[in-house]
C-alpha positions in Angstrom: -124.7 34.3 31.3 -126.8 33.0 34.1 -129.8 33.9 31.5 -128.0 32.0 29.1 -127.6 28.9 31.1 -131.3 29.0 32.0 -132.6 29.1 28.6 -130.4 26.7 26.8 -131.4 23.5 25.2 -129.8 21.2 27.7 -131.4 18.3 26.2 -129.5 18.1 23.1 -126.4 17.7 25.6 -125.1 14.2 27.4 -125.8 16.4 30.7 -129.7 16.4 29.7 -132.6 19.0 31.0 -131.5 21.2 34.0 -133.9 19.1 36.4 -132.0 16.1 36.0 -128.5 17.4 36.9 -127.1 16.6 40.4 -126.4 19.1 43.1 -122.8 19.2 42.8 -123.4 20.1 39.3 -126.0 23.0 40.0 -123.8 24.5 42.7 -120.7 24.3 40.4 -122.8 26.1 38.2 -124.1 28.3 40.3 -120.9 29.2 41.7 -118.8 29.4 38.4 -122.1 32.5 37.1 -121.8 34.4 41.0 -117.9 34.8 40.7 -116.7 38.2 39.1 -113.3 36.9 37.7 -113.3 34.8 34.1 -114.2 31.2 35.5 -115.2 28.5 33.3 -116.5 24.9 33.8 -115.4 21.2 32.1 -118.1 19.0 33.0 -118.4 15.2 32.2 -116.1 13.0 30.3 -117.0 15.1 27.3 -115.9 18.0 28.9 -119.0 20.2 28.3 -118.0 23.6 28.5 -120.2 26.4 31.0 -118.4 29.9 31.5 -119.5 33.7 33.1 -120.2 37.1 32.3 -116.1 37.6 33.2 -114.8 35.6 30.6 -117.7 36.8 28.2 -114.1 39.1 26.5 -111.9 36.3 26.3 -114.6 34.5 24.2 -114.9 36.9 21.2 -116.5 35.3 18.2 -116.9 31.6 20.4 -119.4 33.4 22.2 -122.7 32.0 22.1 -121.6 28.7 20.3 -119.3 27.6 22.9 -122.0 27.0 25.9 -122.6 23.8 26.2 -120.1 22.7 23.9 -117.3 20.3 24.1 -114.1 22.1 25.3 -112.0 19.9 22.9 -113.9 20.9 19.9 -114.1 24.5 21.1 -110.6 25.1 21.7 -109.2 23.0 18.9 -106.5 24.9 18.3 -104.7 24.9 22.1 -106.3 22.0 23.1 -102.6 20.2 22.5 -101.3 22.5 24.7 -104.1 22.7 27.9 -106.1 18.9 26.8 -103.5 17.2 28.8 -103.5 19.1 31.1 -107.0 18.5 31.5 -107.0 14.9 31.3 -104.5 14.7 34.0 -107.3 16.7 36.2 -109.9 14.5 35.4 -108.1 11.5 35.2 -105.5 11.9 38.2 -106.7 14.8 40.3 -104.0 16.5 39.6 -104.2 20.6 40.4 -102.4 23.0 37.7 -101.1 26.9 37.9 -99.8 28.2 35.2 -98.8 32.1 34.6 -97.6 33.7 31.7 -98.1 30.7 29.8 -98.2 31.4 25.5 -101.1 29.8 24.2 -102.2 30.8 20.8 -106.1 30.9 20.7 -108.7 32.0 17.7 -110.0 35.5 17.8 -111.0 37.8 15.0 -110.9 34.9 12.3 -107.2 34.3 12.8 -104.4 32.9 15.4 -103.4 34.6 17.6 -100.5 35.0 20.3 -101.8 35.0 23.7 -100.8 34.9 27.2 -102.4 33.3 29.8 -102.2 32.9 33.7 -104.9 30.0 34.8 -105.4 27.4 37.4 -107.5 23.7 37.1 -109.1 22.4 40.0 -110.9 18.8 40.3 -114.7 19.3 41.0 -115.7 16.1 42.9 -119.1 13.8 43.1 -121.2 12.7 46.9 -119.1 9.6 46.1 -115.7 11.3 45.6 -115.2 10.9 41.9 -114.2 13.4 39.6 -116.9 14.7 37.4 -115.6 18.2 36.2 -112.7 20.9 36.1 -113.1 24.4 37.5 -110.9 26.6 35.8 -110.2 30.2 36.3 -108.1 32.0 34.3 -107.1 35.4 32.9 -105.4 37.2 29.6 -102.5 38.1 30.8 -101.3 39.1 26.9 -101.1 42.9 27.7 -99.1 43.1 31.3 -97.3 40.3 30.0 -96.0 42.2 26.9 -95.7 45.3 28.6 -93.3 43.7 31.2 -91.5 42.0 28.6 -90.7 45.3 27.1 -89.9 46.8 30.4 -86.9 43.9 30.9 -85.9 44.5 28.3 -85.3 48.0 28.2 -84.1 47.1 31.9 -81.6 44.9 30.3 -80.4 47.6 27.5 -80.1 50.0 30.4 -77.6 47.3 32.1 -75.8 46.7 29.1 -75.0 50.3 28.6 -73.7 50.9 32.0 -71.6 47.7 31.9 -70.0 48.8 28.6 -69.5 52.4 29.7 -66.5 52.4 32.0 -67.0 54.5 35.0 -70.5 54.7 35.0 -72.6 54.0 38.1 -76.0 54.4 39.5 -77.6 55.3 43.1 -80.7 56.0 44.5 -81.3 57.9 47.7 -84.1 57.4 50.0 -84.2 61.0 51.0 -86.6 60.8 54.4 -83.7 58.0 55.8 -81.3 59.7 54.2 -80.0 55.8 52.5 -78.2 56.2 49.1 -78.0 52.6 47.8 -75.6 52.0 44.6 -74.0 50.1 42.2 -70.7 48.4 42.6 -69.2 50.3 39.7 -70.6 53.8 41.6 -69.3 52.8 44.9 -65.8 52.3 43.4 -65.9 55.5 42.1 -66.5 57.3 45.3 -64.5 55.3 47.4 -67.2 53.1 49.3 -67.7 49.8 50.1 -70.1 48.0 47.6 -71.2 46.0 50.0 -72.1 48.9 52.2 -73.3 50.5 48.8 -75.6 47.9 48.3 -77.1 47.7 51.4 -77.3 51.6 51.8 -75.0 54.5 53.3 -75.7 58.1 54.0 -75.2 60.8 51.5 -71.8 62.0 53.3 -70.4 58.7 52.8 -70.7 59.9 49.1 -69.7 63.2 49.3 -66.6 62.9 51.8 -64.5 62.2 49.1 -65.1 65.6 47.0 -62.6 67.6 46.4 -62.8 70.6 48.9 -62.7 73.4 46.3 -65.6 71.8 44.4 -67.8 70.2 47.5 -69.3 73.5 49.0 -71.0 74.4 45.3 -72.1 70.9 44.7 -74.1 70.6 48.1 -75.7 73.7 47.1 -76.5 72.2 44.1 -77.9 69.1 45.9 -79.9 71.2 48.0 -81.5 73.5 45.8 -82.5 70.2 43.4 -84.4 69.0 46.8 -85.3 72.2 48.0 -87.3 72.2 44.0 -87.7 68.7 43.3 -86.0 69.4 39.9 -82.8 68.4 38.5 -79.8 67.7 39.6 -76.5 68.4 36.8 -72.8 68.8 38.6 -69.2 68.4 37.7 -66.9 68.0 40.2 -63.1 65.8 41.0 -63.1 63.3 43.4 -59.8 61.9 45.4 -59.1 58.5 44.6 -58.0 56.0 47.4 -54.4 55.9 45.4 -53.7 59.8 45.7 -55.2 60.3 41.9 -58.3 62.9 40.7 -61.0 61.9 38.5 -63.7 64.3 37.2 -67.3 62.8 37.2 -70.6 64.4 36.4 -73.5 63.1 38.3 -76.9 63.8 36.6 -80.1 63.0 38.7 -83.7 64.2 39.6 -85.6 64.5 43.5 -89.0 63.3 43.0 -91.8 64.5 45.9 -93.7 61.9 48.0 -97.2 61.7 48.4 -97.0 65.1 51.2 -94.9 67.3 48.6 -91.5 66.6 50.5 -88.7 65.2 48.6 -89.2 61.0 48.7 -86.7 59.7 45.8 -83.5 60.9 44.5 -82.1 58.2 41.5 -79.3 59.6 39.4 -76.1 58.4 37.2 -72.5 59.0 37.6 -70.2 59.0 34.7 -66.4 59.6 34.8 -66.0 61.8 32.8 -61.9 62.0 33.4 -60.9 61.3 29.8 -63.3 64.1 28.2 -61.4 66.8 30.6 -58.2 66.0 29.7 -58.7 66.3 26.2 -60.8 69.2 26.4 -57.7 70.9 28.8 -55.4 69.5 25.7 -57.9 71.3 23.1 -57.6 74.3 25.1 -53.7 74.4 25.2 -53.5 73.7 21.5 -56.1 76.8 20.9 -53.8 78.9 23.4 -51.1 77.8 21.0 -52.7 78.9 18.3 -54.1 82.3 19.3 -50.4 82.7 20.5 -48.9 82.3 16.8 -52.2 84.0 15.7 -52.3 86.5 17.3 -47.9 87.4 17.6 -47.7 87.0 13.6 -46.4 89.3 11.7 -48.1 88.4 8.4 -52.2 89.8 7.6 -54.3 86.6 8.9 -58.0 86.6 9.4 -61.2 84.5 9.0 -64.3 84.9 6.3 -67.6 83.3 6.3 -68.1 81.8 3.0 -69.7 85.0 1.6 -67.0 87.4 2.7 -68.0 88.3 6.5 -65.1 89.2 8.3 -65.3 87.3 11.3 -61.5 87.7 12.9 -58.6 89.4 12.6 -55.0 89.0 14.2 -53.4 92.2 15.6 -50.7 92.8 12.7 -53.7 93.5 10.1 -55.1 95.9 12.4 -52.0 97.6 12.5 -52.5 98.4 9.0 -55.0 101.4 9.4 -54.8 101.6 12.7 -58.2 100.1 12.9 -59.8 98.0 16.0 -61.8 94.7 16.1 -65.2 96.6 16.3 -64.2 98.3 13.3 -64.1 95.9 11.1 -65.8 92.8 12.5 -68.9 91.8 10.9 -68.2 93.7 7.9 -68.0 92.3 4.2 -64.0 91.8 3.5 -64.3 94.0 0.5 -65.5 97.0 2.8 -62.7 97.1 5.0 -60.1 99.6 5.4 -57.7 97.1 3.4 -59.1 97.9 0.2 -61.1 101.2 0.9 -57.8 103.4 0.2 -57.3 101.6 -3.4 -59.2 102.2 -6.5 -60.2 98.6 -7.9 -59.5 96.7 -4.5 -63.0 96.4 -3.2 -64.3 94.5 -6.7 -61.1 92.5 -6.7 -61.5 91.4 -3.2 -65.3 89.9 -4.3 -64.3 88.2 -7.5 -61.8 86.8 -4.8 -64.1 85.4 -2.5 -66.7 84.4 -4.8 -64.1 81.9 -6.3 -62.8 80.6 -3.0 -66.2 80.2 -1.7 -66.2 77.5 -4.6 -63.0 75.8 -2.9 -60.4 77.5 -5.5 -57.3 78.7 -4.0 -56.0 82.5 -5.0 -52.7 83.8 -4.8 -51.4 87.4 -6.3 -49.8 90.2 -5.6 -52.0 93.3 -4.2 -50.6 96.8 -3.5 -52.4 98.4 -1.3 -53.0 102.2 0.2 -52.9 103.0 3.3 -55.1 105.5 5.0 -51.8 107.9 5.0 -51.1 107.3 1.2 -48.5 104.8 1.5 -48.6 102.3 -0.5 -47.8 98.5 0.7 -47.2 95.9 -1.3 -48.5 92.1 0.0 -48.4 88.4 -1.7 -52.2 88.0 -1.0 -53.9 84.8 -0.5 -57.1 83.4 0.0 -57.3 79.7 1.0 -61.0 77.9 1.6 -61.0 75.8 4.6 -63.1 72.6 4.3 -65.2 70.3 6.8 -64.5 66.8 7.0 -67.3 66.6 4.2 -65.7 68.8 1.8 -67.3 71.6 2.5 -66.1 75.6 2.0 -67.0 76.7 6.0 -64.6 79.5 6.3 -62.5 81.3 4.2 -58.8 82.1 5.5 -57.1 85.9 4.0 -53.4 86.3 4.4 -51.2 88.9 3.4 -47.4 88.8 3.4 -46.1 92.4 3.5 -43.0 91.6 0.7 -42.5 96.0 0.3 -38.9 95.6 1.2 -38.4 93.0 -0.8 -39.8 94.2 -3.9 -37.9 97.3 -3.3 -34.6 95.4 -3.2 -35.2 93.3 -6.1 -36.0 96.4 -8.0 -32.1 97.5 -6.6 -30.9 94.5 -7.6 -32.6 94.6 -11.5 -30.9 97.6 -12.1 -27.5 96.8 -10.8 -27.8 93.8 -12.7 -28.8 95.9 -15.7 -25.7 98.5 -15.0 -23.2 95.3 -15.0 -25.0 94.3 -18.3 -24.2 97.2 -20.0 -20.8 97.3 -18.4 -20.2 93.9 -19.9 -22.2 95.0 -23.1 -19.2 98.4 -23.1 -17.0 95.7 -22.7 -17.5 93.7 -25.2 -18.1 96.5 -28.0 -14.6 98.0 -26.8 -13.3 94.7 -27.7 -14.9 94.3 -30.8 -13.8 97.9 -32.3 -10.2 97.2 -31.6 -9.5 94.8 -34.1 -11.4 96.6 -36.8 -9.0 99.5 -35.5 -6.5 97.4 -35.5 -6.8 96.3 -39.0 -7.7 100.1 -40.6 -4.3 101.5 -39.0 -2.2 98.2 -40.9 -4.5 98.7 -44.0 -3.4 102.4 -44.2 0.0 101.9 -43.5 0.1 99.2 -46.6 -1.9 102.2 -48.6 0.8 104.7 -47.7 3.9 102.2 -48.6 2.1 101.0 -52.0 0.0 104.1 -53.1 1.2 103.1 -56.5 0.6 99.2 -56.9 -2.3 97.8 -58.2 -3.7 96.4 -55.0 -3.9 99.7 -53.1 -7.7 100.2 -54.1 -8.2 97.1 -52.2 -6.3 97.5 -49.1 -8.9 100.7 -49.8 -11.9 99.0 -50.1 -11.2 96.4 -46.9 -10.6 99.3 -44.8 -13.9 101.0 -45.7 -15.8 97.3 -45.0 -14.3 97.5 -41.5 -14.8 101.2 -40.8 -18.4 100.6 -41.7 -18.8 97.3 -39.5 -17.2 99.9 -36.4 -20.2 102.0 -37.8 -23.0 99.1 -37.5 -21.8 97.7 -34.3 -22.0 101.1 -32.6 -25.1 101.6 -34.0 -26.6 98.4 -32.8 -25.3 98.8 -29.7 -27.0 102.0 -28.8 -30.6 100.7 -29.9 -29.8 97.5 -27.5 -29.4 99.7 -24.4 -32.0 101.9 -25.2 -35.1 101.1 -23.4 -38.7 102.3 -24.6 -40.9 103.8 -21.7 -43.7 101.2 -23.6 -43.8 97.9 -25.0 -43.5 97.9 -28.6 -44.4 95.1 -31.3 -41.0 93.6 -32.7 -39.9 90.3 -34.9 -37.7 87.6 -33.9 -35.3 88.3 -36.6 -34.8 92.0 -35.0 -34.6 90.5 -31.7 -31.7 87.7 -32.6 -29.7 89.9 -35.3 -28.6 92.7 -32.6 -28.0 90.3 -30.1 -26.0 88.3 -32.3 -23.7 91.1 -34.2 -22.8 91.8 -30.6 -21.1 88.3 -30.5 -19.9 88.0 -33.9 -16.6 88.0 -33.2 -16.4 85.6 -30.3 -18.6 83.5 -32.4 -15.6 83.9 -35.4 -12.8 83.4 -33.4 -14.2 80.3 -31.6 -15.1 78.2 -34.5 -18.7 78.1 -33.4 -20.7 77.5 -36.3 -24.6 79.5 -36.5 -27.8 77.3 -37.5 -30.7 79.7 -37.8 -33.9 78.1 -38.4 -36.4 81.3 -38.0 -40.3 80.0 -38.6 -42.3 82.6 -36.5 -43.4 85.5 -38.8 -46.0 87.2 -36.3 -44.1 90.0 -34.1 -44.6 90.1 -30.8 -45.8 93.2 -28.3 -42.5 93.9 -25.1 -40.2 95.7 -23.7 -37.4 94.4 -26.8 -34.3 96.0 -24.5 -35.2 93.3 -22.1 -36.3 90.8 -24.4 -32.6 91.0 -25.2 -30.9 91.3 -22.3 -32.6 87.7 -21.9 -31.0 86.2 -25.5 -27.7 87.8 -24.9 -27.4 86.2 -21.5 -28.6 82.3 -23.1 -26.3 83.4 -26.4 -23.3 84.5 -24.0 -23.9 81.1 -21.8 -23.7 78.9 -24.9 -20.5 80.6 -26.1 -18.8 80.0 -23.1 -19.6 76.3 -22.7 -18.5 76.0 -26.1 -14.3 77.0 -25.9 -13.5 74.6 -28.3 -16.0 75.2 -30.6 -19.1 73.5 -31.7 -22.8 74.6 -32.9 -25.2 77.6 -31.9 -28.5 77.0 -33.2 -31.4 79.6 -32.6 -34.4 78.9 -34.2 -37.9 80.5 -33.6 -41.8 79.2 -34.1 -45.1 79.8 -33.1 -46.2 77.5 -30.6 -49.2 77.1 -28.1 -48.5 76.9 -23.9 -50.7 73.6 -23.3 -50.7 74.6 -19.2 -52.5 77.8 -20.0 -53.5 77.3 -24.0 -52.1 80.6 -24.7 -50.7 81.5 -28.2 -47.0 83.1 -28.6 -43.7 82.9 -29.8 -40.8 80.2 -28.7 -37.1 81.4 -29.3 -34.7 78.8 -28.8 -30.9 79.2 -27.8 -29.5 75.6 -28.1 -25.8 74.7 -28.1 -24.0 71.4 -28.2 -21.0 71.7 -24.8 -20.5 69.9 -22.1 -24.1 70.9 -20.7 -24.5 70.9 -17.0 -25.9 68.1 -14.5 -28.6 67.8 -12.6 -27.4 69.7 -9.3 -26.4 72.7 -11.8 -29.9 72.7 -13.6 -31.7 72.5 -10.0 -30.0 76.2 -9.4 -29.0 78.0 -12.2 -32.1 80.4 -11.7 -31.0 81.2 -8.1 -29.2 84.5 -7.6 -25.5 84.6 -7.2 -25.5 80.9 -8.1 -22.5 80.7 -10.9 -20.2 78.0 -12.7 -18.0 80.8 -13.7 -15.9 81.5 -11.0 -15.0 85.2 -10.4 -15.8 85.5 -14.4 -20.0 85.6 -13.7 -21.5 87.6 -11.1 -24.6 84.4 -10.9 -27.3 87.0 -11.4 -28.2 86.5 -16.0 -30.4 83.9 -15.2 -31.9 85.3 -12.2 -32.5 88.8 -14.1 -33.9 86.5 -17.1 -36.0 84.4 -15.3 -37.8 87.7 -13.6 -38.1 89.4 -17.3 -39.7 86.3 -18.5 -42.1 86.4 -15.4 -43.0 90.0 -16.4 -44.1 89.4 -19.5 -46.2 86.2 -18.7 -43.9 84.1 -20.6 -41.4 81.0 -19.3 -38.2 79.9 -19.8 -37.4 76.1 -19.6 -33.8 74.2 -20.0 -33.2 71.1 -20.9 -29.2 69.9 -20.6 -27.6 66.6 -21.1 -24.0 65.9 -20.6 -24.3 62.1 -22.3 -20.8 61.5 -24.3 -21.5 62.4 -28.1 -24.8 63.8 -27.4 -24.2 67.1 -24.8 -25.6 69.9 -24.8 -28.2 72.7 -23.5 -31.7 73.8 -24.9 -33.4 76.6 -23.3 -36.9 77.7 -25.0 -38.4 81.0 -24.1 -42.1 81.7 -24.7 -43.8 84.8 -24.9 -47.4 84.6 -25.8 -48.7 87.1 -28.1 -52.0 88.5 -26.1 -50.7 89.5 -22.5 -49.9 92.8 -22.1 -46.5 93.0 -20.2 -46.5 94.7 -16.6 
């Protein structure tokens, strides 16, 4: 720059040719080009501009246009920010500092944002006048920035530990063994904050500690300045009011210029809350394991794709088996389903539709390793994340052995009182026929000679051949196939109803048949009528006065499962029941008959239904002039009966 100055065309300035300039002016100069920080020079009321090699960088593209030129015109763009300021130098002497100060400025062919930290001085004459401004100055955009960014973070950091409750900071001067902290820090531990502030030793800190927890965390303390690394502890401190809190203090020992430890900043958080509900996680989980692990019933935990990843100690029981055993191992390999032919396959289809989030639900019988077989209602539920998602898969098994075994008891002393009842009722039936052959041959025997003697004749045959048919009938009922066999409605409703046609007779019931359905059906037809003689039977007796007995039949479609099959219909028009009766008419033992009904048809019927995949709804309605009850048994066509 002092090259610069030298060569440039003074003359075309209002300062004129270097020889003419005064002393003041050339020392200024002089001066301003020797000094190594970013100087520049205002000279004259036109405030010709001179500047050094230092501020050469702040220049930019200015730079060479701006020696010798006037600073208004070269700094157009701030001069409404620094021209007064530099009028009230020339003008009024006045000194100005300014630091940090934003003053946008030209570089690079746009505006930009710059920071600046500068001082004007008055440069006076011989005479004492003002005749220029000696500036100094420097960009201050990057530290200024940079600091900016640091307060803030500073202030976040604040923030933070102002908003989290029981939060504190220290920082120990290690060599005078001084730990200064926060208020909130000093509360914690039961110091003074004044003192806090100010500085206390590390045992004013530690005193506090709990005694089963201090000897470990002064090791800890130690060995993080023994290392100069950090510094993680949990630990319960006494409270001035006879209370623990839990805190963990987090820090880091940083070395000194001779390798010994020099700084030790940390945080404390309370961390009081967290441990009580991680102590209340832990009872609920000891809860758990206790039900878990004391069940009786088959519980354990899959991995989505069938990985057995726990077991409770009833399903171990099973064959005898421990955890190693089977831990780890697909579900379908255990030694569940290893003793079963078909189990293992079943057991994947299983789990690859529960992995999809369907919940499945049959009965299994299973073999055990010693040949007995044990019969479970199986499940397999997908648990689910709070997103939806199958994470685990949960098996259970209810051992119901006994209980099938007793409701197998129960069906066949149900089925002995049926045909006790069914004995019954054909006894009943053959006597008046009986009855009516012994009169019929009497009146033979006293008229062989009168006309009408060939009918007495031919009555008595009709009856003797009705003993015939209802015999008959009533051994195909009780006779049970050992396989289901295909059989028409018409066969299934004309034996059970011959069974009834003299109650039916004798109490002015009239029969509406309305038979549609023409494609047979495949079951067990013994049962089948077991189920219509127990509906016929129920509408008889809630008709003792008399009334209709429609049965009707149709092919019809089961919209919950779409499957095709037969509906028989028992309908009768008594006093039907109400809506406590209906809720428990399928319940065992549960009668309206008194000592007359043992409360076990429907049961029975309800169970025969369920074995051959059919159902067996009732509708009942005990309105005045409109009573009555409807049941509707289905039995679909295509399901083979088990």
């Amino acid at each position: 720059m002092a090259d610069l100055v030298r060569t440039h065309d003074w003359s075309s300035t209002a300062l004129g040719p270097i020889d003419t300039w005064s002393d003041i002016l050339l020392c200024s100069v002089n001066l301003m080009l020797s000094c190594q920080f970013p100087t520049v020079i205002f000279w004259g009321p036109e405030m010709i501009q001179f500047y050094n090699d230092g501020y050469l960088p702040l220049m930019t593209e200015k730079h060479p246009r701006a020696l010798g030129q006037a600073a208004p015109e070269c700094w157009r763009e701030a001069w409404h920010i620094v021209g007064p300021q530099a009028e009230a130098v020339m003008m009024r002497g006045e000194t100005t500092y300014k630091e940090n100060v934003l003053i946008p400025v030209t570089r690079n062919g746009r505006l930009q944002d710059i920071y600046w930290t500068y001082s004007y001085s008055p440069i006076y004459s011989s005479h004492g006048e003002i005749d220029g401004i000696f500036i100094a100055c420097h960009d201050v955009t990057n530290e200024f920035l940079a600091m900016q960014k640091l307060r803030e973070s500073e202030e976040r950091a604040r923030l933070a530990l102002a908003a989290a409750d029981g939060v504190g900071t220290w920082d120990w001067d290690v060599p005078n063994d001084l730990v200064y902290a926060d208020a909130s820090l000093a509360q914690l531990y039961g110091v003074d904050p004044a003192k806090a502030a100010a500085g206390v030793t590390i045992t004013e800190f530690t005193q506090n500690i709990l005694p089963d927890d201090r000897e470990r965390v002064e090791a800890a303390i130690q060995n993080a300045l023994h290392r100069c690394e950090e510094f993680d502890a949990e630990y319960r401190l006494m409270q001035p009011d006879g209370t623990v809190r839990w805190v963990e203090a987090v820090g880091r020992c940083s070395p000194g210029p001779d390798g010994a430890p020099a700084r030790f900043p940390g945080v404390t958080i309370d961390i009081t809350d967290r441990k009580r509900t991680e102590e209340a996680l832990r009872e609920i989980e000891a809860r758990f394991n206790s039900i878990y692990s004391t069940s009786l019933e088959y519980i354990g935990i899959l991995t989505p794709d069938g990985i057995l990843l726990d077991c409770n100690r009833a399903s171990l029981q099973f064959g005898n088996n421990t955890r190693e055993e089977v831990i780890g191992k697909p579900f379908a390999d255990t030694p569940w389903f290893a003793y079963t032919p078909g189990a293992p396959e079943m057991v994947r289809q299983a789990v690859a539709q529960a992995a999809t989030g369907k919940f499945m639900q049959q009965e299994v019988s299973l073999n055990r390793p010693s040949g007995e077989t044990i019969t479970f209602d199986f499940s397999l539920a997908p648990a689910r994340n709070s997103k939806g998602d199958v994470i685990f898969l949960v098996p259970e098994g209810r051992d119901i052995t006994e209980l099938k075994r007793a409701e197998a008891a129960l069906m066949k002393s149900e089925k002995l009182a049926a045909v006790g009842r069914l004995a019954s009722s054909i006894a009943h039936e053959i006597n008046n026929p009986l009855e009516s052959v012994t009169n019929l041959i009497y009146l033979a025997q006293q008229h062989a000679t009168a006309p009408e003697v060939q009918s007495f004749l031919n009555t008595a045959d009709q009856e003797l051949r009705r003993i015939s048919a209802i015999a008959n009938q009533t051994l195909r009922f009780h006779k049970q196939a050992s396989k289901p066999q295909a059989i028409s409605c018409v066969e299934l409703f004309s034996t059970v109803l011959s069974i009834f046609e003299g109650r039916l007779r004798n109490s002015n019931i009239t029969v509406e048949k309305r038979k549609r359905a023409l494609q047979p059906i495949v079951c067990f037809a013994g049962d089948v009528r077991q189920v219509l003689t127990n509906l016929v039977g129920n509408a008889i007796d809630a008709m003792p006065t008399g009334g209709r007995l429609l049965i009707r039949s149709r092919n019809a479609t089961d919209w919950t499962t779409g499957r095709k099959g037969l509906v028989l219909t028992v309908a009768d028009t008594g006093c039907g029941m109400d809506s406590s009766t209906l809720e428990q008419i399928f319940e065992p033992f549960f009668t309206t008959k008194g000592i007359g009904g043992t409360g076990l048809g429907l049961w029975v019927s309800q169970e025969v239904v369920a074995r051959h995949h059919g159902a067996l709804r009732v509708h009942s309605s005990q309105r005045e002039a409109n009573s009555g009850t409807v049941f509707a048994l289905f039995l679909p066509f295509d399901v083979a009966v088990h």
